[in-house]
C-alpha atoms as one frame of an Amber mdcrd trajectory, in Angstrom:
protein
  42.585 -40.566  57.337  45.506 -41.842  59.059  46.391 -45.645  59.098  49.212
 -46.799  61.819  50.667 -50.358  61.743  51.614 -51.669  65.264  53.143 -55.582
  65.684  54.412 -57.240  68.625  57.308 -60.030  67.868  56.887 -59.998  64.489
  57.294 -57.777  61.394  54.645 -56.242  58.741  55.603 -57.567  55.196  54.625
 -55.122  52.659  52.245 -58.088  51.297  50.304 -57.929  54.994  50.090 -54.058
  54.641  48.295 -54.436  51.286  46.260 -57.177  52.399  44.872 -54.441  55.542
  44.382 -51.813  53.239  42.096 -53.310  50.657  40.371 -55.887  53.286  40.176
 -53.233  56.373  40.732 -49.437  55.439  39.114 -48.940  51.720  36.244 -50.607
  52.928  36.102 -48.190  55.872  36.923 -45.518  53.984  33.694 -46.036  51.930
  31.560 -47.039  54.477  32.028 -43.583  56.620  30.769 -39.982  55.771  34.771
 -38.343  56.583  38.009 -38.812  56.451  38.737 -37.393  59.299  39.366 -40.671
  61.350  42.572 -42.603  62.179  42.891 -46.777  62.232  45.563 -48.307  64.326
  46.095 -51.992  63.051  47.344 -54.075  66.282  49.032 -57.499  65.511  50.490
 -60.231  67.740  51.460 -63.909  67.444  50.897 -66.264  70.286  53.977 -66.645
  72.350  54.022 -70.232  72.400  55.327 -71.888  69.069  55.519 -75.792  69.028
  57.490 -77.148  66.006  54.706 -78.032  63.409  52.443 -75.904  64.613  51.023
 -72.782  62.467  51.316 -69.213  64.571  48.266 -67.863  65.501  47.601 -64.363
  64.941  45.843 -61.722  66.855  44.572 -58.726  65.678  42.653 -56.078  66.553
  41.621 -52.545  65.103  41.171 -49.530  66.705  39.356 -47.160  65.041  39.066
 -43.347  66.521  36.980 -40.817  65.014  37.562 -37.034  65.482  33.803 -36.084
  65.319  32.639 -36.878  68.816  31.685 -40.698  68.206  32.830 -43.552  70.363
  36.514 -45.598  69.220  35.387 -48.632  67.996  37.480 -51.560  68.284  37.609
 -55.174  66.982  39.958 -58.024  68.141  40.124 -61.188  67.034  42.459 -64.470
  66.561  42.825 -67.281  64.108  45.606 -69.140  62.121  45.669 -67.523  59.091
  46.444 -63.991  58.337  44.215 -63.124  55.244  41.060 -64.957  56.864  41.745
 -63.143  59.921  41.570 -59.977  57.991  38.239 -60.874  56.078  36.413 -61.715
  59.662  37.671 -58.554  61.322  36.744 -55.872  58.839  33.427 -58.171  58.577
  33.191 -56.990  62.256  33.717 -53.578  61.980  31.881 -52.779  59.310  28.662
 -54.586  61.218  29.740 -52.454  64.275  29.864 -49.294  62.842  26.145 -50.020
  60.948  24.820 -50.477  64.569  26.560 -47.716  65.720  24.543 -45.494  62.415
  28.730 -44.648  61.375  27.182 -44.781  57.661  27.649 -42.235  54.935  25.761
 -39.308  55.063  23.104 -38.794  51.944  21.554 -42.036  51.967  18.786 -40.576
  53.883  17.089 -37.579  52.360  14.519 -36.112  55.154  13.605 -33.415  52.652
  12.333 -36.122  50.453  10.424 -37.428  52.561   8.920 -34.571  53.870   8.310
 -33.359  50.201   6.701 -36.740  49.539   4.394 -36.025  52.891   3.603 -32.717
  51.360   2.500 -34.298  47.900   4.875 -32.674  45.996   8.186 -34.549  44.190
């Protein structure tokens, strides 16, 4: 698993990184079967900045797996950072459970078809 951070106009403070990793990638990690996938972390703040007014962040996630599946990506916007983060792996992970990008071995089909069989 390879994670990549990419900004535009503004820097990654270690505090942001950590914030990704334990919001975005461990979950990820978890939810699919390999770890042979790479996560690019996109983030941008609106150009225009009035005085008083908070940035507003944009982010979106780009997530390419080396197995033959689709690249799934997320984007989204909002005001603050660790909120932003919380709604965007939300989005993933529901993404990738449409897309059936879940673990392998929660399904048993021998089990079943042992069941069907009467025996186990």
């Amino acid at each position: 698993m390879t994670t990549r951070f990419v900004s535009q106009d503004l820097e990654w403070t270690e505090a942001m990184k950590e914030t990704v990793r334990s919001k975005i990638v461990e979950p990820l990690q978890r939810h699919l079967d390999k770890d042979n996938f790479e996560v690019s972390i996109h983030l941008g703040a609106e150009r225009k900045r009035m005085n008083g007014r908070k940035p507003k962040f944009e982010m979106w996630v780009v997530l390419q797996t080396f197995d033959g599946r689709n690249n799934q990506i997320v984007r989204r916007e909002g005001h603050d950072f660790a909120a932003l983060a919380n709604e965007v792996s939300s989005c993933m992970r529901s993404q990738l459970s449409k897309h059936k990008f879940r673990r392998k071995g929660t399904h048993n089909p021998f089990r079943a078809l042992a069941s069907a069989e009467g025996g186990l």
